[in-house]
Amino acid sequence: MKITVSVIKADIGSVGGHIAPSQKLLDTVKRHVAEKGKGLLIDSYVSYTGDDIAILMTHTKGEGNEQVHKLAWDAFVSGTAVAKQQGLYGAGQDLLKDAFSGNVHGMGPAVTEMEFEERPGEPILFFAADKTDPGAYNFPLYLAFADAMNTPGLMLSPKLAKGFKFVIMDVNYTEGDRVIELNAPEDMYDIATLLRDPEQYVVESVWSRAAGTQAVSVATSRLHNIAGKYTGKDDPVMLVRSQMDFPATGEVLQPFAVGHFVAGCMRGSHNMPIMPVKLNTTISYFDGPPVVSCATFCIRDGKLTEAIDAFDHPFWDRVRNHVADKAMDMRKQGFFGAAMLPMNELEYTGIMEKLAVLEKRFAVRAMRKAA
Ligand code: F6R
Ligand code: MG
Ligand code: MG
């Protein structure tokens, strides 16, 4: 059966700053999806990661379907009313447009969708990150789909050995979707050249070259490109299909044990290590650290199993402690060097204004000439 999995997520308000949505807000979104999704959706799963609420939906309407997108948009609009009533911080902040028009692309919420023919066994991984941007997935995707040191399946499985196609988007281009297709393994160094700059070049999707089927879909939208200014970090969601023609679930998860440094946390303006966390985890230290959760499912005729939490295992406690140490080490250097993002990625304009004032106070001294 051909089904579509659509994930639409937004920050529409949170308790205690940027920590988590209120229970009432979450319940409102869940109720809306359950009631209005009848007859449209096959199944759904509503969860939060930090201050973001994600609505995962299965259906047969294909990608970018107006009814499905409107359902999620309306759920966020009704949630926003509750967020306002409760005085939540940033109520409705990711709903950047007043009226729904066709689909939610370019309206603030992040979207990732995949339409595929169900395999006899269909494992799917749903990642949600908070306090970071879509480039945060570049590192784990490169390792999982292009590096045999991480993914022995690239050597062991004849299907995986044919490699994967990476579709990479230039997210700073705003006139349309500027994308390039590159094949691993032969284009490895070109893929690396782009993915090393995760603020501009972002993996949008990954495809099996043996089967021609899609393995990965990432929400690539950047809020500041939509709003013309920073309105918060993008907090990306991602869908990954695993096993058979694709890397094993463990090969997809392993890179997250590194706790790689990503853009995000405190005022959206710092580099910090990303921590793999349990489902429905809040935000804390230094408005961070950036977090990523992973709910795994199997799907049959569009029906989801219960969500199994990929990072709820004793192994990941050790990783979390290590990432906490990395985070505190980075914070020791405050605003210096690598701790803070470059000027064009800062979420506030204060530094640019200060620089403009200081600019006028610079004086050029005559050069001392050698005798
Ligand atoms: C992401 C997030 C941050 C904030 C940023 C600025 O979930 O919450 O990117 O948007 O820290 O927020 P203010 O200025 O509202 O504290
Ligand atoms: Mg937020
Ligand atoms: Mg967020």
PDB file of C-alpha atoms in Angstrom, residues 31-304:
ATOM      1  CA  ARG A  31      -7.805  16.763  20.501  1.00  0.00           C
ATOM      2  CA  HIS A  32      -7.988  18.856  17.351  1.00  0.00           C
ATOM      3  CA  VAL A  33      -6.011  16.296  15.323  1.00  0.00           C
ATOM      4  CA  ALA A  34      -8.040  13.362  16.701  1.00  0.00           C
ATOM      5  CA  GLU A  35     -11.433  15.009  16.048  1.00  0.00           C
ATOM      6  CA  LYS A  36     -10.834  16.817  12.749  1.00  0.00           C
ATOM      7  CA  GLY A  37      -8.544  14.134  11.340  1.00  0.00           C
ATOM      8  CA  LYS A  38     -11.336  11.546  11.239  1.00  0.00           C
ATOM      9  CA  GLY A  39     -11.869  10.303   7.685  1.00  0.00           C
ATOM     10  CA  LEU A  40      -8.705  12.065   6.514  1.00  0.00           C
ATOM     11  CA  LEU A  41      -5.880  10.486   8.505  1.00  0.00           C
ATOM     12  CA  ILE A  42      -5.199   6.800   9.032  1.00  0.00           C
ATOM     13  CA  ASP A  43      -3.193   7.457  12.197  1.00  0.00           C
ATOM     14  CA  SER A  44      -1.407  10.225  14.086  1.00  0.00           C
ATOM     15  CA  TYR A  45       1.110  10.822  16.868  1.00  0.00           C
ATOM     16  CA  VAL A  46       1.452  14.161  18.660  1.00  0.00           C
ATOM     17  CA  SER A  47       4.555  14.791  20.781  1.00  0.00           C
ATOM     18  CA  TYR A  48       6.816  17.571  21.988  1.00  0.00           C
ATOM     19  CA  THR A  49      10.558  18.090  22.030  1.00  0.00           C
ATOM     20  CA  GLY A  50      11.581  21.138  24.055  1.00  0.00           C
ATOM     21  CA  ASP A  51       9.163  23.931  23.157  1.00  0.00           C
ATOM     22  CA  ASP A  52       8.070  22.415  19.817  1.00  0.00           C
ATOM     23  CA  ILE A  53       4.946  20.363  19.147  1.00  0.00           C
ATOM     24  CA  ALA A  54       5.145  17.887  16.261  1.00  0.00           C
ATOM     25  CA  ILE A  55       2.112  16.307  14.584  1.00  0.00           C
ATOM     26  CA  LEU A  56       2.982  13.098  12.744  1.00  0.00           C
ATOM     27  CA  MET A  57       0.194  11.921  10.421  1.00  0.00           C
ATOM     28  CA  THR A  58      -0.256   8.925   8.119  1.00  0.00           C
ATOM     29  CA  HIS A  59      -2.654   9.062   5.141  1.00  0.00           C
ATOM     30  CA  THR A  60      -3.002   8.282   1.444  1.00  0.00           C
ATOM     31  CA  LYS A  61      -3.325  11.853   0.139  1.00  0.00           C
ATOM     32  CA  GLY A  62       0.316  12.330  -0.972  1.00  0.00           C
ATOM     33  CA  GLU A  63       2.806  15.042  -0.048  1.00  0.00           C
ATOM     34  CA  GLY A  64       1.770  18.687   0.281  1.00  0.00           C
ATOM     35  CA  ASN A  65      -1.920  17.816   0.571  1.00  0.00           C
ATOM     36  CA  GLU A  66      -4.023  20.873   1.373  1.00  0.00           C
ATOM     37  CA  GLN A  67      -6.444  19.120   3.760  1.00  0.00           C
ATOM     38  CA  VAL A  68      -3.646  17.498   5.756  1.00  0.00           C
ATOM     39  CA  HIS A  69      -1.658  20.728   5.996  1.00  0.00           C
ATOM     40  CA  LYS A  70      -4.754  22.707   6.941  1.00  0.00           C
ATOM     41  CA  LEU A  71      -5.571  20.217   9.679  1.00  0.00           C
ATOM     42  CA  ALA A  72      -2.129  20.787  11.254  1.00  0.00           C
ATOM     43  CA  TRP A  73      -2.304  24.558  10.730  1.00  0.00           C
ATOM     44  CA  ASP A  74      -5.752  24.736  12.359  1.00  0.00           C
ATOM     45  CA  ALA A  75      -4.542  22.547  15.259  1.00  0.00           C
ATOM     46  CA  PHE A  76      -1.735  25.055  15.847  1.00  0.00           C
ATOM     47  CA  VAL A  77      -4.146  27.990  15.546  1.00  0.00           C
ATOM     48  CA  SER A  78      -6.473  26.488  18.166  1.00  0.00           C
ATOM     49  CA  GLY A  79      -3.421  25.701  20.332  1.00  0.00           C
ATOM     50  CA  THR A  80      -2.267  29.302  20.010  1.00  0.00           C
ATOM     51  CA  ALA A  81      -5.574  30.532  21.458  1.00  0.00           C
ATOM     52  CA  VAL A  82      -4.951  28.355  24.536  1.00  0.00           C
ATOM     53  CA  ALA A  83      -1.303  29.486  24.711  1.00  0.00           C
ATOM     54  CA  LYS A  84      -2.486  33.096  24.762  1.00  0.00           C
ATOM     55  CA  GLN A  85      -5.112  32.386  27.451  1.00  0.00           C
ATOM     56  CA  GLN A  86      -2.450  30.766  29.623  1.00  0.00           C
ATOM     57  CA  GLY A  87       0.091  33.553  29.059  1.00  0.00           C
ATOM     58  CA  LEU A  88       2.615  31.153  27.563  1.00  0.00           C
ATOM     59  CA  TYR A  89       5.837  32.636  26.265  1.00  0.00           C
ATOM     60  CA  GLY A  90       5.993  33.107  22.478  1.00  0.00           C
ATOM     61  CA  ALA A  91       2.321  32.178  21.908  1.00  0.00           C
ATOM     62  CA  GLY A  92       1.844  31.481  18.187  1.00  0.00           C
ATOM     63  CA  GLN A  93       5.435  32.498  17.393  1.00  0.00           C
ATOM     64  CA  ASP A  94       5.947  30.084  14.473  1.00  0.00           C
ATOM     65  CA  LEU A  95       2.655  30.960  12.748  1.00  0.00           C
ATOM     66  CA  LEU A  96       4.071  33.710  10.571  1.00  0.00           C
ATOM     67  CA  LYS A  97       1.071  34.229   8.270  1.00  0.00           C
ATOM     68  CA  ASP A  98      -2.460  35.276   9.177  1.00  0.00           C
ATOM     69  CA  ALA A  99      -4.375  33.028   6.824  1.00  0.00           C
ATOM     70  CA  PHE A 100      -3.768  29.502   5.512  1.00  0.00           C
ATOM     71  CA  SER A 101      -3.084  29.331   1.785  1.00  0.00           C
ATOM     72  CA  GLY A 102      -2.759  25.886   0.200  1.00  0.00           C
ATOM     73  CA  ASN A 103      -0.025  24.335   2.343  1.00  0.00           C
ATOM     74  CA  VAL A 104       2.126  25.327   5.314  1.00  0.00           C
ATOM     75  CA  HIS A 105       5.407  25.668   3.354  1.00  0.00           C
ATOM     76  CA  GLY A 106       6.721  29.180   3.927  1.00  0.00           C
ATOM     77  CA  MET A 107       4.188  29.885   6.690  1.00  0.00           C
ATOM     78  CA  GLY A 108       6.459  29.140   9.677  1.00  0.00           C
ATOM     79  CA  PRO A 109       5.833  25.528  10.744  1.00  0.00           C
ATOM     80  CA  ALA A 110       8.494  22.985   9.705  1.00  0.00           C
ATOM     81  CA  VAL A 111       7.344  20.222   7.358  1.00  0.00           C
ATOM     82  CA  THR A 112       8.808  16.896   6.359  1.00  0.00           C
ATOM     83  CA  GLU A 113       6.929  14.285   4.351  1.00  0.00           C
ATOM     84  CA  MET A 114       7.570  10.984   2.597  1.00  0.00           C
ATOM     85  CA  GLU A 115       5.290   9.011   0.293  1.00  0.00           C
ATOM     86  CA  PHE A 116       6.287   5.367  -0.213  1.00  0.00           C
ATOM     87  CA  GLU A 117       5.106   1.870  -0.998  1.00  0.00           C
ATOM     88  CA  GLU A 118       5.041   0.029   2.337  1.00  0.00           C
ATOM     89  CA  ARG A 119       7.517  -2.828   2.647  1.00  0.00           C
ATOM     90  CA  PRO A 120       6.407  -6.039   4.400  1.00  0.00           C
ATOM     91  CA  GLY A 121       8.176  -4.704   7.486  1.00  0.00           C
ATOM     92  CA  GLU A 122       8.343  -0.906   7.585  1.00  0.00           C
ATOM     93  CA  PRO A 123      10.513   0.554  10.393  1.00  0.00           C
ATOM     94  CA  ILE A 124      10.522   4.345  10.496  1.00  0.00           C
ATOM     95  CA  LEU A 125      12.414   6.760  12.730  1.00  0.00           C
ATOM     96  CA  PHE A 126      11.022  10.168  13.577  1.00  0.00           C
ATOM     97  CA  PHE A 127      13.630  12.656  14.812  1.00  0.00           C
ATOM     98  CA  ALA A 128      12.736  16.003  16.380  1.00  0.00           C
ATOM     99  CA  ALA A 129      15.364  18.532  17.475  1.00  0.00           C
ATOM    100  CA  ASP A 130      15.020  21.721  19.497  1.00  0.00           C
ATOM    101  CA  LYS A 131      17.317  24.750  19.800  1.00  0.00           C
ATOM    102  CA  THR A 132      19.087  24.117  16.519  1.00  0.00           C
ATOM    103  CA  ASP A 133      18.648  24.327  12.751  1.00  0.00           C
ATOM    104  CA  PRO A 134      18.238  21.793   9.907  1.00  0.00           C
ATOM    105  CA  GLY A 135      21.988  21.507   9.246  1.00  0.00           C
ATOM    106  CA  ALA A 136      22.204  19.639  12.568  1.00  0.00           C
ATOM    107  CA  TYR A 137      21.333  16.448  10.653  1.00  0.00           C
ATOM    108  CA  ASN A 138      24.173  16.839   8.099  1.00  0.00           C
ATOM    109  CA  PHE A 139      26.721  15.115  10.314  1.00  0.00           C
ATOM    110  CA  PRO A 140      24.692  12.009  11.304  1.00  0.00           C
ATOM    111  CA  LEU A 141      23.349  11.558   7.745  1.00  0.00           C
ATOM    112  CA  TYR A 142      26.804  11.751   6.191  1.00  0.00           C
ATOM    113  CA  LEU A 143      28.085   9.083   8.580  1.00  0.00           C
ATOM    114  CA  ALA A 144      25.023   6.838   8.326  1.00  0.00           C
ATOM    115  CA  PHE A 145      24.655   6.907   4.514  1.00  0.00           C
ATOM    116  CA  ALA A 146      28.183   7.493   3.212  1.00  0.00           C
ATOM    117  CA  ASP A 147      30.782   6.263   5.700  1.00  0.00           C
ATOM    118  CA  ALA A 148      31.587   2.548   6.026  1.00  0.00           C
ATOM    119  CA  MET A 149      33.388   3.271   9.320  1.00  0.00           C
ATOM    120  CA  ASN A 150      29.937   4.028  10.761  1.00  0.00           C
ATOM    121  CA  THR A 151      27.791   1.837   8.532  1.00  0.00           C
ATOM    122  CA  PRO A 152      29.315  -1.584   7.850  1.00  0.00           C
ATOM    123  CA  GLY A 153      26.194  -2.315   5.772  1.00  0.00           C
ATOM    124  CA  LEU A 154      27.829  -0.256   2.998  1.00  0.00           C
ATOM    125  CA  MET A 155      30.366  -3.106   2.708  1.00  0.00           C
ATOM    126  CA  LEU A 156      28.269  -6.058   3.847  1.00  0.00           C
ATOM    127  CA  SER A 157      25.037  -5.569   1.926  1.00  0.00           C
ATOM    128  CA  PRO A 158      25.187  -5.635  -1.908  1.00  0.00           C
ATOM    129  CA  LYS A 159      22.182  -3.280  -2.023  1.00  0.00           C
ATOM    130  CA  LEU A 160      23.740  -0.706   0.294  1.00  0.00           C
ATOM    131  CA  ALA A 161      27.053  -1.048  -1.552  1.00  0.00           C
ATOM    132  CA  LYS A 162      25.461   0.687  -4.583  1.00  0.00           C
ATOM    133  CA  GLY A 163      25.441   3.799  -2.401  1.00  0.00           C
ATOM    134  CA  PHE A 164      23.013   6.634  -1.758  1.00  0.00           C
ATOM    135  CA  LYS A 165      21.975   9.804  -3.538  1.00  0.00           C
ATOM    136  CA  PHE A 166      22.094  12.973  -1.412  1.00  0.00           C
ATOM    137  CA  VAL A 167      19.819  15.873  -2.360  1.00  0.00           C
ATOM    138  CA  ILE A 168      21.346  18.964  -0.754  1.00  0.00           C
ATOM    139  CA  MET A 169      19.656  22.360  -0.558  1.00  0.00           C
ATOM    140  CA  ASP A 170      21.209  25.820  -0.433  1.00  0.00           C
ATOM    141  CA  VAL A 171      18.913  27.151   2.300  1.00  0.00           C
ATOM    142  CA  ASN A 172      20.164  30.721   1.946  1.00  0.00           C
ATOM    143  CA  TYR A 173      18.646  30.958  -1.540  1.00  0.00           C
ATOM    144  CA  THR A 174      15.145  32.356  -1.116  1.00  0.00           C
ATOM    145  CA  GLU A 175      13.844  32.639  -4.720  1.00  0.00           C
ATOM    146  CA  GLY A 176      13.062  28.919  -4.878  1.00  0.00           C
ATOM    147  CA  ASP A 177      14.474  25.538  -3.868  1.00  0.00           C
ATOM    148  CA  ARG A 178      18.136  25.551  -4.999  1.00  0.00           C
ATOM    149  CA  VAL A 179      19.238  21.919  -4.847  1.00  0.00           C
ATOM    150  CA  ILE A 180      22.067  19.689  -6.025  1.00  0.00           C
ATOM    151  CA  GLU A 181      22.071  15.875  -6.345  1.00  0.00           C
ATOM    152  CA  LEU A 182      25.304  14.090  -5.436  1.00  0.00           C
ATOM    153  CA  ASN A 183      26.025  10.378  -5.251  1.00  0.00           C
ATOM    154  CA  ALA A 184      27.928   8.553  -2.538  1.00  0.00           C
ATOM    155  CA  PRO A 185      30.478   7.023  -2.759  1.00  0.00           C
ATOM    156  CA  GLU A 186      31.891   8.663  -5.930  1.00  0.00           C
ATOM    157  CA  ASP A 187      30.977  12.259  -4.960  1.00  0.00           C
ATOM    158  CA  MET A 188      31.989  11.846  -1.294  1.00  0.00           C
ATOM    159  CA  TYR A 189      34.401  14.783  -1.225  1.00  0.00           C
ATOM    160  CA  ASP A 190      31.871  17.059  -2.951  1.00  0.00           C
ATOM    161  CA  ILE A 191      29.206  16.034  -0.447  1.00  0.00           C
ATOM    162  CA  ALA A 192      31.687  16.727   2.374  1.00  0.00           C
ATOM    163  CA  THR A 193      32.596  20.103   0.887  1.00  0.00           C
ATOM    164  CA  LEU A 194      28.973  21.247   1.089  1.00  0.00           C
ATOM    165  CA  LEU A 195      27.894  19.549   4.324  1.00  0.00           C
ATOM    166  CA  ARG A 196      30.765  21.092   6.291  1.00  0.00           C
ATOM    167  CA  ASP A 197      28.761  24.345   6.136  1.00  0.00           C
ATOM    168  CA  PRO A 198      25.487  23.316   7.813  1.00  0.00           C
ATOM    169  CA  GLU A 199      24.121  26.866   8.012  1.00  0.00           C
ATOM    170  CA  GLN A 200      23.936  27.085   4.202  1.00  0.00           C
ATOM    171  CA  TYR A 201      23.912  23.544   2.785  1.00  0.00           C
ATOM    172  CA  VAL A 202      21.418  21.116   4.257  1.00  0.00           C
ATOM    173  CA  VAL A 203      20.597  17.524   3.363  1.00  0.00           C
ATOM    174  CA  GLU A 204      16.982  17.578   2.159  1.00  0.00           C
ATOM    175  CA  SER A 205      16.614  13.894   1.284  1.00  0.00           C
ATOM    176  CA  VAL A 206      18.595  10.685   0.783  1.00  0.00           C
ATOM    177  CA  TRP A 207      17.696   7.930  -1.702  1.00  0.00           C
ATOM    178  CA  SER A 208      18.769   4.315  -2.185  1.00  0.00           C
ATOM    179  CA  ARG A 209      20.540   3.990  -5.551  1.00  0.00           C
ATOM    180  CA  ALA A 210      19.842   0.255  -5.686  1.00  0.00           C
ATOM    181  CA  ALA A 211      16.087   0.544  -5.156  1.00  0.00           C
ATOM    182  CA  GLY A 212      15.455   4.171  -6.186  1.00  0.00           C
ATOM    183  CA  THR A 213      13.448   4.626  -2.995  1.00  0.00           C
ATOM    184  CA  GLN A 214      13.568   7.409  -0.432  1.00  0.00           C
ATOM    185  CA  ALA A 215      15.242   6.797   2.921  1.00  0.00           C
ATOM    186  CA  VAL A 216      15.343  10.275   4.463  1.00  0.00           C
ATOM    187  CA  SER A 217      13.343  13.471   4.448  1.00  0.00           C
ATOM    188  CA  VAL A 218      14.450  16.556   6.420  1.00  0.00           C
ATOM    189  CA  ALA A 219      12.513  19.761   7.104  1.00  0.00           C
ATOM    190  CA  THR A 220      14.866  22.310   5.554  1.00  0.00           C
ATOM    191  CA  SER A 221      13.031  25.597   6.135  1.00  0.00           C
ATOM    192  CA  ARG A 222      14.898  28.353   7.938  1.00  0.00           C
ATOM    193  CA  LEU A 223      12.641  30.731   9.828  1.00  0.00           C
ATOM    194  CA  HIS A 224      14.786  33.805   9.252  1.00  0.00           C
ATOM    195  CA  ASN A 225      14.602  33.262   5.500  1.00  0.00           C
ATOM    196  CA  ILE A 226      10.798  33.177   5.701  1.00  0.00           C
ATOM    197  CA  ALA A 227      10.289  36.053   8.112  1.00  0.00           C
ATOM    198  CA  GLY A 228      13.193  38.166   6.776  1.00  0.00           C
ATOM    199  CA  LYS A 229      14.518  38.307  10.344  1.00  0.00           C
ATOM    200  CA  TYR A 230      15.228  35.883  13.145  1.00  0.00           C
ATOM    201  CA  THR A 231      12.138  34.648  14.909  1.00  0.00           C
ATOM    202  CA  GLY A 232      13.696  31.674  16.707  1.00  0.00           C
ATOM    203  CA  LYS A 233      15.687  28.625  15.745  1.00  0.00           C
ATOM    204  CA  ASP A 234      14.176  26.279  13.177  1.00  0.00           C
ATOM    205  CA  ASP A 235      14.187  23.152  15.340  1.00  0.00           C
ATOM    206  CA  PRO A 236      14.096  20.618  12.483  1.00  0.00           C
ATOM    207  CA  VAL A 237      12.218  17.325  12.163  1.00  0.00           C
ATOM    208  CA  MET A 238      13.373  14.360  10.077  1.00  0.00           C
ATOM    209  CA  LEU A 239      11.949  11.018   8.911  1.00  0.00           C
ATOM    210  CA  VAL A 240      14.253   8.063   8.233  1.00  0.00           C
ATOM    211  CA  ARG A 241      13.265   4.626   6.910  1.00  0.00           C
ATOM    212  CA  SER A 242      15.698   1.943   8.085  1.00  0.00           C
ATOM    213  CA  GLN A 243      16.710  -1.686   7.383  1.00  0.00           C
ATOM    214  CA  MET A 244      16.690  -3.753   4.140  1.00  0.00           C
ATOM    215  CA  ASP A 245      17.699  -1.315   1.338  1.00  0.00           C
ATOM    216  CA  PHE A 246      18.633   1.303   3.950  1.00  0.00           C
ATOM    217  CA  PRO A 247      21.091   1.460   6.879  1.00  0.00           C
ATOM    218  CA  ALA A 248      20.095  -0.458  10.002  1.00  0.00           C
ATOM    219  CA  THR A 249      18.428   1.523  12.783  1.00  0.00           C
ATOM    220  CA  GLY A 250      21.594   1.221  14.890  1.00  0.00           C
ATOM    221  CA  GLU A 251      23.710   2.588  12.021  1.00  0.00           C
ATOM    222  CA  VAL A 252      21.418   5.623  11.817  1.00  0.00           C
ATOM    223  CA  LEU A 253      21.517   6.176  15.595  1.00  0.00           C
ATOM    224  CA  GLN A 254      25.246   5.668  16.201  1.00  0.00           C
ATOM    225  CA  PRO A 255      26.439   9.138  15.010  1.00  0.00           C
ATOM    226  CA  PHE A 256      24.270  10.778  17.680  1.00  0.00           C
ATOM    227  CA  ALA A 257      26.600   9.337  20.332  1.00  0.00           C
ATOM    228  CA  VAL A 258      29.191  11.963  19.320  1.00  0.00           C
ATOM    229  CA  GLY A 259      27.147  14.910  20.594  1.00  0.00           C
ATOM    230  CA  HIS A 260      28.385  17.018  17.684  1.00  0.00           C
ATOM    231  CA  PHE A 261      28.428  20.799  17.981  1.00  0.00           C
ATOM    232  CA  VAL A 262      25.502  22.549  16.308  1.00  0.00           C
ATOM    233  CA  ALA A 263      24.175  26.089  16.026  1.00  0.00           C
ATOM    234  CA  GLY A 264      21.544  26.875  18.624  1.00  0.00           C
ATOM    235  CA  CYS A 265      20.616  27.283  22.294  1.00  0.00           C
ATOM    236  CA  MET A 266      20.726  30.499  24.326  1.00  0.00           C
ATOM    237  CA  ARG A 267      19.177  33.258  22.220  1.00  0.00           C
ATOM    238  CA  GLY A 268      19.661  31.069  19.143  1.00  0.00           C
ATOM    239  CA  SER A 269      23.204  32.412  18.972  1.00  0.00           C
ATOM    240  CA  HIS A 270      25.652  29.796  20.256  1.00  0.00           C
ATOM    241  CA  ASN A 271      27.411  26.600  19.265  1.00  0.00           C
ATOM    242  CA  MET A 272      26.673  23.734  21.622  1.00  0.00           C
ATOM    243  CA  PRO A 273      26.756  19.930  21.501  1.00  0.00           C
ATOM    244  CA  ILE A 274      23.456  18.233  20.652  1.00  0.00           C
ATOM    245  CA  MET A 275      22.146  15.792  23.267  1.00  0.00           C
ATOM    246  CA  PRO A 276      20.094  12.706  22.288  1.00  0.00           C
ATOM    247  CA  VAL A 277      17.176  12.759  24.749  1.00  0.00           C
ATOM    248  CA  LYS A 278      14.104  10.747  25.670  1.00  0.00           C
ATOM    249  CA  LEU A 279      10.760  11.553  24.073  1.00  0.00           C
ATOM    250  CA  ASN A 280       8.962  14.573  25.518  1.00  0.00           C
ATOM    251  CA  THR A 281      12.079  16.084  27.116  1.00  0.00           C
ATOM    252  CA  THR A 282      12.175  19.715  28.243  1.00  0.00           C
ATOM    253  CA  ILE A 283      14.921  22.329  27.810  1.00  0.00           C
ATOM    254  CA  SER A 284      17.088  23.599  30.634  1.00  0.00           C
ATOM    255  CA  TYR A 285      20.826  24.425  30.793  1.00  0.00           C
ATOM    256  CA  PHE A 286      21.674  27.699  28.996  1.00  0.00           C
ATOM    257  CA  ASP A 287      18.329  27.439  27.114  1.00  0.00           C
ATOM    258  CA  GLY A 288      19.682  24.141  25.860  1.00  0.00           C
ATOM    259  CA  PRO A 289      21.664  22.146  25.303  1.00  0.00           C
ATOM    260  CA  PRO A 290      20.239  21.522  21.827  1.00  0.00           C
ATOM    261  CA  VAL A 291      18.351  18.231  21.985  1.00  0.00           C
ATOM    262  CA  VAL A 292      17.238  15.545  19.558  1.00  0.00           C
ATOM    263  CA  SER A 293      14.651  12.843  20.233  1.00  0.00           C
ATOM    264  CA  CYS A 294      13.815   9.771  18.168  1.00  0.00           C
ATOM    265  CA  ALA A 295      10.491   7.916  18.150  1.00  0.00           C
ATOM    266  CA  THR A 296      10.583   4.669  16.197  1.00  0.00           C
ATOM    267  CA  PHE A 297       7.538   2.951  14.699  1.00  0.00           C
ATOM    268  CA  CYS A 298       6.561   0.203  12.351  1.00  0.00           C
ATOM    269  CA  ILE A 299       3.736   0.879   9.894  1.00  0.00           C
ATOM    270  CA  ARG A 300       1.189  -1.434   8.321  1.00  0.00           C
ATOM    271  CA  ASP A 301      -1.533  -0.078   6.010  1.00  0.00           C
ATOM    272  CA  GLY A 302      -0.708   3.330   7.459  1.00  0.00           C
ATOM    273  CA  LYS A 303      -1.398   2.183  11.043  1.00  0.00           C
ATOM    274  CA  LEU A 304       1.388   3.031  13.491  1.00  0.00           C
TER     275      LEU A 304
END
